[in-house]
Short mmCIF file of C-alpha atoms in Angstrom, two decimals:
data_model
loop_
_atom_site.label_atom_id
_atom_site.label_comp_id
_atom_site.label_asym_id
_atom_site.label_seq_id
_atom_site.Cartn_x
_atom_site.Cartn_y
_atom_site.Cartn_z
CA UNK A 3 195.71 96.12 38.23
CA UNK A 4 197.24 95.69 41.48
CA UNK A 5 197.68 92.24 43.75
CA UNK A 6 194.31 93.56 45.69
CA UNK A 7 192.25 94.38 43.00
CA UNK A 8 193.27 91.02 41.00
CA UNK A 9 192.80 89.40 44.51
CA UNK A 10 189.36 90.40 44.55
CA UNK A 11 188.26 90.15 41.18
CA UNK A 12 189.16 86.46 41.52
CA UNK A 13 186.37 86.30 44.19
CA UNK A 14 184.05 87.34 42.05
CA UNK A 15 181.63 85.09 40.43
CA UNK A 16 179.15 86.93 37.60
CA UNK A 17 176.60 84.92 36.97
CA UNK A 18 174.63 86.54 34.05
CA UNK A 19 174.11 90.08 33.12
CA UNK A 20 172.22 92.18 30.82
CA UNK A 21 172.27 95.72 29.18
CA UNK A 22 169.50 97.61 30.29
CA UNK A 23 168.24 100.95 29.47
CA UNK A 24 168.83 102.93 32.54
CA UNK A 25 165.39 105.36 32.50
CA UNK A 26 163.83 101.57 33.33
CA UNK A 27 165.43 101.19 36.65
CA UNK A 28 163.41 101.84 39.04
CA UNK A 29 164.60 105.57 41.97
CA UNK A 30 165.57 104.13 44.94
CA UNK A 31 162.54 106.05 46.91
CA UNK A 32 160.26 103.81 44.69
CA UNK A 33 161.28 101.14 46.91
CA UNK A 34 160.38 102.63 50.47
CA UNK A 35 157.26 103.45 48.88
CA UNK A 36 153.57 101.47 50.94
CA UNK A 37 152.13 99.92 48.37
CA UNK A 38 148.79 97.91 48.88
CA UNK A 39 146.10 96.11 46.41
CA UNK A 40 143.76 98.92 47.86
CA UNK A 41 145.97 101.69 47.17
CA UNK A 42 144.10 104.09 44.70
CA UNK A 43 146.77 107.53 44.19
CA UNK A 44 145.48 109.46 41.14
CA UNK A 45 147.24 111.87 39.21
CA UNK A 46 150.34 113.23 41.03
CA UNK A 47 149.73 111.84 44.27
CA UNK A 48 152.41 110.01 45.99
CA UNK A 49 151.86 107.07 48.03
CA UNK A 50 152.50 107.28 51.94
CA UNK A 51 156.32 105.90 52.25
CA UNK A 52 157.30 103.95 55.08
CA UNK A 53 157.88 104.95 57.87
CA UNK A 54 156.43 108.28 57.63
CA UNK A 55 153.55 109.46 59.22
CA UNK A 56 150.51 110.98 57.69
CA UNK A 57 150.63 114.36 57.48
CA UNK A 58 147.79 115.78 60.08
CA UNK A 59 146.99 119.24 61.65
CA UNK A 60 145.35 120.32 64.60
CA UNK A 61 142.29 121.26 62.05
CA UNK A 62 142.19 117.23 60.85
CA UNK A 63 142.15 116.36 64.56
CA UNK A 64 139.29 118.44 65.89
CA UNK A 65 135.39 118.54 65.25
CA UNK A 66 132.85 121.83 64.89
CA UNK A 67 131.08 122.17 68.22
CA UNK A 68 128.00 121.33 67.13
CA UNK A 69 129.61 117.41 66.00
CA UNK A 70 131.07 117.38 69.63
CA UNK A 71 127.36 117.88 71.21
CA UNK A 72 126.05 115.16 68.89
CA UNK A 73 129.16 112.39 69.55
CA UNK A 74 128.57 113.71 73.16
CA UNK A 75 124.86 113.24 73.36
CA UNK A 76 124.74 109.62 70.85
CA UNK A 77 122.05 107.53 71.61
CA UNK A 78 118.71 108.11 73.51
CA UNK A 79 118.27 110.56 76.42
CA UNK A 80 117.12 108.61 79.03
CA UNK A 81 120.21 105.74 77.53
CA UNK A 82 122.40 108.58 78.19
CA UNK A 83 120.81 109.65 81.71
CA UNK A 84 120.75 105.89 82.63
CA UNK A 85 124.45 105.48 81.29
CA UNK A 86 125.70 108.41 82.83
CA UNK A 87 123.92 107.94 86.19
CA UNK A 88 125.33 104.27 86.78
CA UNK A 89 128.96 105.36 86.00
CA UNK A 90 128.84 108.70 88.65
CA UNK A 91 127.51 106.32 91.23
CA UNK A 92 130.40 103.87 91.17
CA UNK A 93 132.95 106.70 90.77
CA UNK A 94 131.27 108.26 93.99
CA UNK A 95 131.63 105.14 95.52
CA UNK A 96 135.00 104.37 94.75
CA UNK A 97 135.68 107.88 95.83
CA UNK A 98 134.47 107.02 99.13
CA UNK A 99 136.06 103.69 99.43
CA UNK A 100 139.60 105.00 98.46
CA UNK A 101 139.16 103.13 95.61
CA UNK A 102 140.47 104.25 92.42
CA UNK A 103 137.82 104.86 89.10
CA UNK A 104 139.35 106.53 86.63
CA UNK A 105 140.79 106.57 83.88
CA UNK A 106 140.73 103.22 84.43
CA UNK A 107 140.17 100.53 87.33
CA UNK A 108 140.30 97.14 87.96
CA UNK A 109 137.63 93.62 88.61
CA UNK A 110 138.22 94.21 92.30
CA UNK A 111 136.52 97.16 92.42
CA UNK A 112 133.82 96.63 90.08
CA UNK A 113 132.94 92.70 92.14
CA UNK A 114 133.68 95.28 94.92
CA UNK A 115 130.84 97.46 94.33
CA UNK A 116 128.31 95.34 92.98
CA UNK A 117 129.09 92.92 96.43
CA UNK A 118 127.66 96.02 98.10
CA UNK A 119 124.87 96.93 96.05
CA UNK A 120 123.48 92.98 96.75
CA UNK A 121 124.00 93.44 100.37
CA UNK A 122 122.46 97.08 101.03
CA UNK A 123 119.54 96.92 98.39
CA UNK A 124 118.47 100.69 97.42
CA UNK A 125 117.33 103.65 99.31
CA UNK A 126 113.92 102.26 100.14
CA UNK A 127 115.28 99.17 101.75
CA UNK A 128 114.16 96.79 98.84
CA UNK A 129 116.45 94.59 97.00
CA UNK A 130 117.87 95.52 93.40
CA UNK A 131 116.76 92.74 90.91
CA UNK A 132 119.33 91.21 88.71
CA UNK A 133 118.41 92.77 85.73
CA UNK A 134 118.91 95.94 87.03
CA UNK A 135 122.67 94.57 88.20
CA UNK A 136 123.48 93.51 85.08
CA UNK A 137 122.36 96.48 83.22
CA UNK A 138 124.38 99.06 85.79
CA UNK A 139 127.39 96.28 85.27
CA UNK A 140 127.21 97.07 81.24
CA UNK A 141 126.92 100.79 81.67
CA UNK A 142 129.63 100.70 84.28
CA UNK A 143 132.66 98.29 81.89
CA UNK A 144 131.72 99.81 78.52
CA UNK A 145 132.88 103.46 80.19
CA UNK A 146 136.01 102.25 79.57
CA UNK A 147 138.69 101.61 76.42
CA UNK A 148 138.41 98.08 75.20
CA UNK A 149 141.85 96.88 76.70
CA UNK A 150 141.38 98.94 79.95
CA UNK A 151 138.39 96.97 80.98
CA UNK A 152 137.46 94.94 84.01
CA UNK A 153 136.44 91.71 83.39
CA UNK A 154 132.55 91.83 83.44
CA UNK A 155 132.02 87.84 83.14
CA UNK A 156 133.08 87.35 87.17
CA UNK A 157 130.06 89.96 88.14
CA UNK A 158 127.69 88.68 85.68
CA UNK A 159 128.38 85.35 87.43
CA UNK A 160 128.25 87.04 90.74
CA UNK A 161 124.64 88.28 90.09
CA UNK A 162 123.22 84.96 88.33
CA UNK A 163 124.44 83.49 91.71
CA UNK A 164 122.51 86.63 93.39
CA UNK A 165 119.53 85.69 91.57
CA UNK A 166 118.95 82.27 92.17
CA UNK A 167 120.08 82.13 95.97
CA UNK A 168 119.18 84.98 97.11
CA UNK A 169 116.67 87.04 95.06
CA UNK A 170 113.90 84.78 93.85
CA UNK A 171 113.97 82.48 97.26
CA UNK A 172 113.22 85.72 98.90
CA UNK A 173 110.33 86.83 96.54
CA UNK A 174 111.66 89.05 94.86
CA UNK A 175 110.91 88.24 91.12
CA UNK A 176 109.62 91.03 88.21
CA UNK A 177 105.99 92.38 89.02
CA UNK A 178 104.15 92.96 85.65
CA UNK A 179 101.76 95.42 85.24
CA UNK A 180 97.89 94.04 85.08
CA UNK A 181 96.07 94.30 81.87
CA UNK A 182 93.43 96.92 81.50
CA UNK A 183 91.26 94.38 80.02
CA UNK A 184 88.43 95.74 78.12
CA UNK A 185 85.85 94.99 81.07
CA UNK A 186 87.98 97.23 83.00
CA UNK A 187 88.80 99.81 80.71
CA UNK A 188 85.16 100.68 80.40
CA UNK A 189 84.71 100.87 84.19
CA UNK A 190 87.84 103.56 83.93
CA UNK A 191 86.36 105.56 81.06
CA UNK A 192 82.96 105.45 83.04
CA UNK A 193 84.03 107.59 85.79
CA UNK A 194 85.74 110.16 84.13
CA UNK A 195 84.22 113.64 83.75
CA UNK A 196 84.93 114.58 79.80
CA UNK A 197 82.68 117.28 80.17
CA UNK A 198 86.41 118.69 81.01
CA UNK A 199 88.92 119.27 78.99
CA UNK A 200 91.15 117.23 80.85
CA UNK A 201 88.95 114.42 80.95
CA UNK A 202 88.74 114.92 77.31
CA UNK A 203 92.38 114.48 76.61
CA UNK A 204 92.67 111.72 78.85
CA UNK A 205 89.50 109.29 77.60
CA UNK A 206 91.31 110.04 74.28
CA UNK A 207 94.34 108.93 75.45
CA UNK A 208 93.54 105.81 76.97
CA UNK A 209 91.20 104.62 74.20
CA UNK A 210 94.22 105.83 71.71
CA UNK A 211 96.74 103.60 73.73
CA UNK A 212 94.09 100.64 74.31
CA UNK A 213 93.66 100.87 70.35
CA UNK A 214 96.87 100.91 69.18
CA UNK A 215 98.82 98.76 72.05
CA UNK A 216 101.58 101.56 71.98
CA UNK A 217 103.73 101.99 74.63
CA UNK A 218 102.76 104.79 76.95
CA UNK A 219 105.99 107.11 75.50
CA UNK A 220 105.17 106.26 71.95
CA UNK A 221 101.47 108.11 72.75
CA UNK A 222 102.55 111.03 73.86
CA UNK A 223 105.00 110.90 71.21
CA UNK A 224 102.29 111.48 68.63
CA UNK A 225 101.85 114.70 66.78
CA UNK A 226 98.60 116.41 65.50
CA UNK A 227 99.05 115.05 61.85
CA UNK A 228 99.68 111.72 62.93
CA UNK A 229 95.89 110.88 63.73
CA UNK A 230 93.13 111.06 61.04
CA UNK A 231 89.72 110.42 62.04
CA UNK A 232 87.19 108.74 59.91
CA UNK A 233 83.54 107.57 60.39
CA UNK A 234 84.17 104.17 61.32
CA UNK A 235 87.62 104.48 63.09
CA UNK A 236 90.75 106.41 63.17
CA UNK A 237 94.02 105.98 61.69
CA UNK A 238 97.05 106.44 63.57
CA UNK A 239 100.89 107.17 62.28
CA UNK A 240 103.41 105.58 63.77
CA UNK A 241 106.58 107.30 63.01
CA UNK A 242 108.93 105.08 64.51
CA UNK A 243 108.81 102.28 67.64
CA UNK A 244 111.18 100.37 70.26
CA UNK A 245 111.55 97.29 67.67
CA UNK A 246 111.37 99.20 64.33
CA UNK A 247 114.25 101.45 63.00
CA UNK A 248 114.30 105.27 62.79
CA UNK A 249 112.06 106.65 60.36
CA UNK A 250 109.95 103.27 59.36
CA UNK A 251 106.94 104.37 60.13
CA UNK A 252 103.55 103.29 59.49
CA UNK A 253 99.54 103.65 59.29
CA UNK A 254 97.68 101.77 61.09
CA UNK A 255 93.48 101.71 61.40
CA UNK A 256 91.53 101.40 64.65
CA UNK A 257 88.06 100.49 63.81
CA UNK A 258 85.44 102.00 66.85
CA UNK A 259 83.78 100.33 69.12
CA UNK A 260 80.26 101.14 71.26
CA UNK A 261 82.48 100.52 74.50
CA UNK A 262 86.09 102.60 72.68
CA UNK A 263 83.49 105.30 71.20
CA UNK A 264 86.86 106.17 70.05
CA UNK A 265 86.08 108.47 67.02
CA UNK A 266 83.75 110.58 69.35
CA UNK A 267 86.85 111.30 72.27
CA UNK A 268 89.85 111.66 69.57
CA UNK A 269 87.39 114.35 68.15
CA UNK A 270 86.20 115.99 71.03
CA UNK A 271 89.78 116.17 72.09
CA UNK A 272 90.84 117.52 69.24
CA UNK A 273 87.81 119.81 69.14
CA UNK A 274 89.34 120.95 72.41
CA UNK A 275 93.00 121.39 71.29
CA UNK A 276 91.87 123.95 68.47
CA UNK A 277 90.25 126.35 71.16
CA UNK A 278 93.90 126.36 72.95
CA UNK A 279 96.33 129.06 72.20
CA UNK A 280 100.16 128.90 73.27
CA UNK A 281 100.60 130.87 76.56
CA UNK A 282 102.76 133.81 77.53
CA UNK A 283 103.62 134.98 80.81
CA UNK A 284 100.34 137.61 81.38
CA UNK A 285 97.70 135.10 79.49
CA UNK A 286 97.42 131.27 79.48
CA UNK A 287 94.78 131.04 76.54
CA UNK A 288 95.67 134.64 74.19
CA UNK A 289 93.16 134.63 71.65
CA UNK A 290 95.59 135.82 69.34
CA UNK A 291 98.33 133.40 70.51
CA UNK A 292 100.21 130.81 68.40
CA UNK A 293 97.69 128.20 67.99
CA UNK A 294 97.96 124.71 70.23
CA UNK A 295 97.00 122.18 66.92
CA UNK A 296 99.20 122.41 64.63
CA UNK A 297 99.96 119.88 62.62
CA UNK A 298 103.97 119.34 64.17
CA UNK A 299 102.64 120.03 67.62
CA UNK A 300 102.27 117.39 69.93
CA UNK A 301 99.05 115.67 70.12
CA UNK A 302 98.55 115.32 74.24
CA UNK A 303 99.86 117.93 75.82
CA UNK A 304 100.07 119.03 79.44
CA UNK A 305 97.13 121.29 81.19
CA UNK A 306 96.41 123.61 83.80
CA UNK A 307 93.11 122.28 86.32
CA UNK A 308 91.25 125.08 84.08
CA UNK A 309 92.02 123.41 81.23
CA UNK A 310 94.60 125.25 79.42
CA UNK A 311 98.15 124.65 78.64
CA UNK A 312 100.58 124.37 81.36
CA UNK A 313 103.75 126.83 80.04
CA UNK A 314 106.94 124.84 79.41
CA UNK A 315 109.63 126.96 79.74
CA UNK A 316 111.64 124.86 81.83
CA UNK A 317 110.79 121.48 80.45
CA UNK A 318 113.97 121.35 78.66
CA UNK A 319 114.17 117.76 78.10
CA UNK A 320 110.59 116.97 76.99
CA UNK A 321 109.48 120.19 75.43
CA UNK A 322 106.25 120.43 74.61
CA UNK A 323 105.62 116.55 75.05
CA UNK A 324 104.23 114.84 78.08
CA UNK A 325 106.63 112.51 79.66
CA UNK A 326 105.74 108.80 80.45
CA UNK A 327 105.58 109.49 84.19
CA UNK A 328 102.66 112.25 83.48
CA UNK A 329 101.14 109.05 81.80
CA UNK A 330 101.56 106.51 84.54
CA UNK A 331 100.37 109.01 87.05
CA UNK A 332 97.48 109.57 84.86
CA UNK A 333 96.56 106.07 84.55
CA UNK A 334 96.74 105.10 88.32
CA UNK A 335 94.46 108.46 89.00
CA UNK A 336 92.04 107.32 87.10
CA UNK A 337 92.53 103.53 87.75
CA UNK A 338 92.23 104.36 91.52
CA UNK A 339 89.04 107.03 91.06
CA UNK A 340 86.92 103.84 89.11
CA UNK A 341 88.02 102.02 92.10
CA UNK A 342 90.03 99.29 89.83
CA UNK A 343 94.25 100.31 90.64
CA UNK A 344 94.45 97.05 91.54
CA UNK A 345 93.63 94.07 89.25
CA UNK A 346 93.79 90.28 89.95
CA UNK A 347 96.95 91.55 92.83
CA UNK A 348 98.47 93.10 89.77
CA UNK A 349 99.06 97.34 90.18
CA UNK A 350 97.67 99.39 87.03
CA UNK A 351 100.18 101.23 85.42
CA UNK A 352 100.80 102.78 82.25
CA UNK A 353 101.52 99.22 80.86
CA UNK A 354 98.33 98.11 81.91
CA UNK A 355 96.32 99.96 78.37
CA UNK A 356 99.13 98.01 76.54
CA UNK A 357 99.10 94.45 78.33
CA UNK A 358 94.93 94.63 78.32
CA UNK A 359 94.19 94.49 74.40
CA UNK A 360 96.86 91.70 73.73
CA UNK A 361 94.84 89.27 76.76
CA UNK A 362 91.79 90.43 75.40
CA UNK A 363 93.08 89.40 71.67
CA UNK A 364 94.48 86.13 73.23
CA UNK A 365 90.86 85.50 74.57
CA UNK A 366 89.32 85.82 71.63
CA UNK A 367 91.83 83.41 69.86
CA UNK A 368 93.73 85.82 67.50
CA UNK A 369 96.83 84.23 66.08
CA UNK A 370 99.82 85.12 68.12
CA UNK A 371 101.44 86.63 65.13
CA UNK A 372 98.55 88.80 64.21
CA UNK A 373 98.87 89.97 67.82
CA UNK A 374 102.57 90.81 67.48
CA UNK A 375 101.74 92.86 64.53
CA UNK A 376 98.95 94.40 66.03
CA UNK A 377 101.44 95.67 69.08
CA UNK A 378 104.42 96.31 66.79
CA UNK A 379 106.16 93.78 68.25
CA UNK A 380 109.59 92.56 66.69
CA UNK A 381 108.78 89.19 64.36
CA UNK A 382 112.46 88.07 65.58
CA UNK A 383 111.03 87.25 69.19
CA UNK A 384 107.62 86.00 68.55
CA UNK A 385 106.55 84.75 71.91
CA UNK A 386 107.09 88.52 73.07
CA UNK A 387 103.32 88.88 72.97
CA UNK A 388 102.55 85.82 74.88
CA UNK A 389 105.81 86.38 77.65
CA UNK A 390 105.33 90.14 78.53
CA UNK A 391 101.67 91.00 77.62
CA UNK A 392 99.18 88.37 77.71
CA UNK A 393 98.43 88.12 81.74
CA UNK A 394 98.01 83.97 82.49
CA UNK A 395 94.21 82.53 81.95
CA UNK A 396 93.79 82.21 85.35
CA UNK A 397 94.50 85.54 86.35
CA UNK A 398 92.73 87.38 83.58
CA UNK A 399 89.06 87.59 85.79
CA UNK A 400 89.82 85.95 89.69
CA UNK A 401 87.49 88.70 90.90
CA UNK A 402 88.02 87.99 94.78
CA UNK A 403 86.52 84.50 95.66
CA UNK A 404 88.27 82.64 98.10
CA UNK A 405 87.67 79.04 99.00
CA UNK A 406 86.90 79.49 103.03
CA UNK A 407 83.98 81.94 101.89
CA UNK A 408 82.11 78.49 101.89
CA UNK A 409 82.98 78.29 105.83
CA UNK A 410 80.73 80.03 107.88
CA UNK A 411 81.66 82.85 110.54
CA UNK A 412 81.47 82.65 114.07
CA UNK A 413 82.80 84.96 116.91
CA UNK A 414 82.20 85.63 120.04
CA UNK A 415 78.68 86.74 120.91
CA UNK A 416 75.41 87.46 122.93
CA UNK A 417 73.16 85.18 120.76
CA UNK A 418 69.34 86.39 120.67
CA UNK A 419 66.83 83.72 121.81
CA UNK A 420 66.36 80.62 119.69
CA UNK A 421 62.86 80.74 118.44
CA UNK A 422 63.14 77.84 115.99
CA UNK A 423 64.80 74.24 117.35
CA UNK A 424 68.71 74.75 116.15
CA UNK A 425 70.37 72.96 113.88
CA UNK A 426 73.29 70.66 113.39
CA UNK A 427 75.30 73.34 112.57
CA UNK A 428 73.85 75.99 115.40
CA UNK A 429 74.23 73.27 118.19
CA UNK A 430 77.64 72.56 116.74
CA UNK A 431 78.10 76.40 117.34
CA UNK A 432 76.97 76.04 120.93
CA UNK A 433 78.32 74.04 121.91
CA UNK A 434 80.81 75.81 121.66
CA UNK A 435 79.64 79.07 122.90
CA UNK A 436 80.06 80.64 120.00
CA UNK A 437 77.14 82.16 117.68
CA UNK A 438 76.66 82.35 113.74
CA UNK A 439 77.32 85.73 112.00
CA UNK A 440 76.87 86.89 108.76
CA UNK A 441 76.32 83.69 106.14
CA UNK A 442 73.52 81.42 106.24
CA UNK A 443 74.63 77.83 106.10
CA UNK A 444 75.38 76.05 102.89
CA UNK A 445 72.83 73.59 101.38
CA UNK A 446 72.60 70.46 101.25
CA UNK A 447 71.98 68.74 98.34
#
């Protein structure tokens, strides 16, 4: 041993040792080795070590076409047109500002833009209401990764300061829809021609709506198999709604009434649908054409003014369905031809056959819950019913009195010769050169 080597050995402290078999010490790659409670290799497989990246190809990293149309296209097509409309607009306008959109941008631009939309308004000249803001401001910071985006909670504040100083002082606040009451739903039905097929599939319509409280998509949503008529009433399928998930669906019964005479127009229209044939470019009613009712088939469907069906081969969003602006166009035609588009100051839409049952229910005392049921309405916001679709008690029937109708009219005139000694009220009016016209006086009691 050399002077080093003793050197060093002197350094040396062993503290305790033991002979080991060497097959139980553990390779050195064991060691580099990423080992979690959740790791789960079977037979053979070798856990990731660290440091080294998974081992990926360009096959693990890319999606059939048909996956890249659905990730593409996720949630509801007018979400998507809605979505995608609202972001194009504020990259247009930053393009035209010199402002920059994408791929990402900043607050500036987004308090920016919605600083301008407040102080133009839209096309029309009318103001944007808040709730639109606020849904364009979503739409607009969710089109971007979650630690590239703009902070939304300045707009948001922005618009609630829009809303209260600006928008509701100048009237602008949300204009409902009236309720096609039952009194007025009759007066519709009334002047509608269903010796027509059109006025067939209409009537059916709006008693089908009226009956069911749907929303005016969900009823032109219906297929042929999803209404059964009985004696007494009709049951309706409701294969999914706005508050219940995809694919919950339900049956639910709508017993007739003299003023619905709902079994009578969901069978004449359907009476009407089996003489209808698919049409072709040389015929619009083939006799030996693919038939129109079918039980997958839509149950409304769009018509020629002969009554047949209307071809669709460039509906490419809607198909064979009716969209909900046929349906509100429908419903203010026929509002307007019974002479009734315009209810207690309230405009009919195609709300108006949902928002009339659930006042008419509320008149007649049913329980606000059995109402929510009855209009598929989500149990988590129970005064939904009452908020949206119950028009206030004093609104329900105003007809058009007015208080001054008790004042009687004068104007300026060539009054006839008094035959009779005038009254108080005639020498009152005179005296003043002016004559009665039109009302006799109130009595006196």
């Amino acid at each position: 041993m050399t002077a080093e080597t003793a050197a060093g050995a002197a350094e040396l402290e062993i503290v305790d040792t033991k002979v080991v078999d060497e097959t139980a010490v553990l390779p050195a790659a064991a060691a580099q080795l990423v080992l979690t409670r959740h790791t789960v290799p079977g037979p053979g497989e070798p856990a990731l070590r660290a440091g080294e990246a998974p081992r990926v190809s360009a096959t693990d990293l890319g999606v059939p076409a048909p996956v890249t149309r659905r990730i593409a296209e996720h949630g509801a097509r007018n979400t998507r047109t809605n979505r995608d409309s609202s972001r194009n607009r504020f990259e247009q306008w930053c393009a035209q500002q010199g402002r920059v959109a994408r791929p990402t941008t900043t607050t500036a631009n987004v308090a920016a833009y919605f600083g301008h939309l407040m102080e133009t308004g839209k096309e029309d000249g009318s103001p944007y209401s808040p709730d639109t803001l606020l849904a364009y401001l979503v739409r607009i910071v969710t089109g971007y990764e979650k630690g590239d985006r703009p902070d939304g909670s300045l707009i948001r504040e922005m618009i609630e300061d829009y809303r209260l100083e600006e928008y509701i002082p100048t009237g602008g606040q949300r204009q409902p829809a009236a309720g096609l009451t039952m009194k007025y739903l009759v007066k519709v039905l009334a002047a509608i021609d269903e010796t027509t097929r059109i006025g067939r599939r209409d009537a059916a319509m709006l008693v089908l709506q009226y009956g069911t409280l749907y929303r005016s998509i969900e009823t032109v949503n219906l297929l042929v198999r999803h209404v059964r008529v009985d004696t007494d009433g009709v049951y309706v399928w409701t294969a999914e709604s706005k508050t219940r998930g995809k694919g919950i669906g339900r049956w639910r019964f709508i017993r007739d009434s003299p003023d619905l005479r709902l079994v009578t127009r969901v069978r004449a229209w359907l009476d009407g649908l089996r003489e209808l044939s698919e049409p072709t470019e040389h015929d619009q009613n083939p006799a030996d054409g693919e038939p129109a009712y079918l039980p997958d088939k839509p149950l409304f469907r769009a018509l020629t003014t002969t009554g047949n069906l209307k071809r669709r081969v460039n509906a490419t969003v809607r198909g064979l369905f009716l969209s909900g602006r046929a349906v509100n166009e429908m419903v203010k035609a026929r509002a307007a031809a019974a002479g009734v588009s315009v209810i207690n100051g309230l405009p009919v839409t195609s709300h108006s056959p949902r928002a009339g049952p659930n006042t008419d229910m509320a008149q007649a005392d049913v329980p606000l819950a059995e109402r929510n049921q009855a209009g598929d309405r989500s149990p988590l916001s129970p005064p939904l019913a009452d908020d949206r679709c119950t028009r206030p008690d004093a609104s329900i029937d105003t007809g058009k009195q007015d208080s001054l109708d008790a004042i009687p009219l004068y104007g300026v005139a060539h009054p006839e010769p008094a035959t009779t000694p005038p009254s108080r009220d005639e020498d009152c009016g005179r005296s003043t050169g002016l004559t009665r016209l039109g009302r006799p006086p109130r009595s006196r009691s």
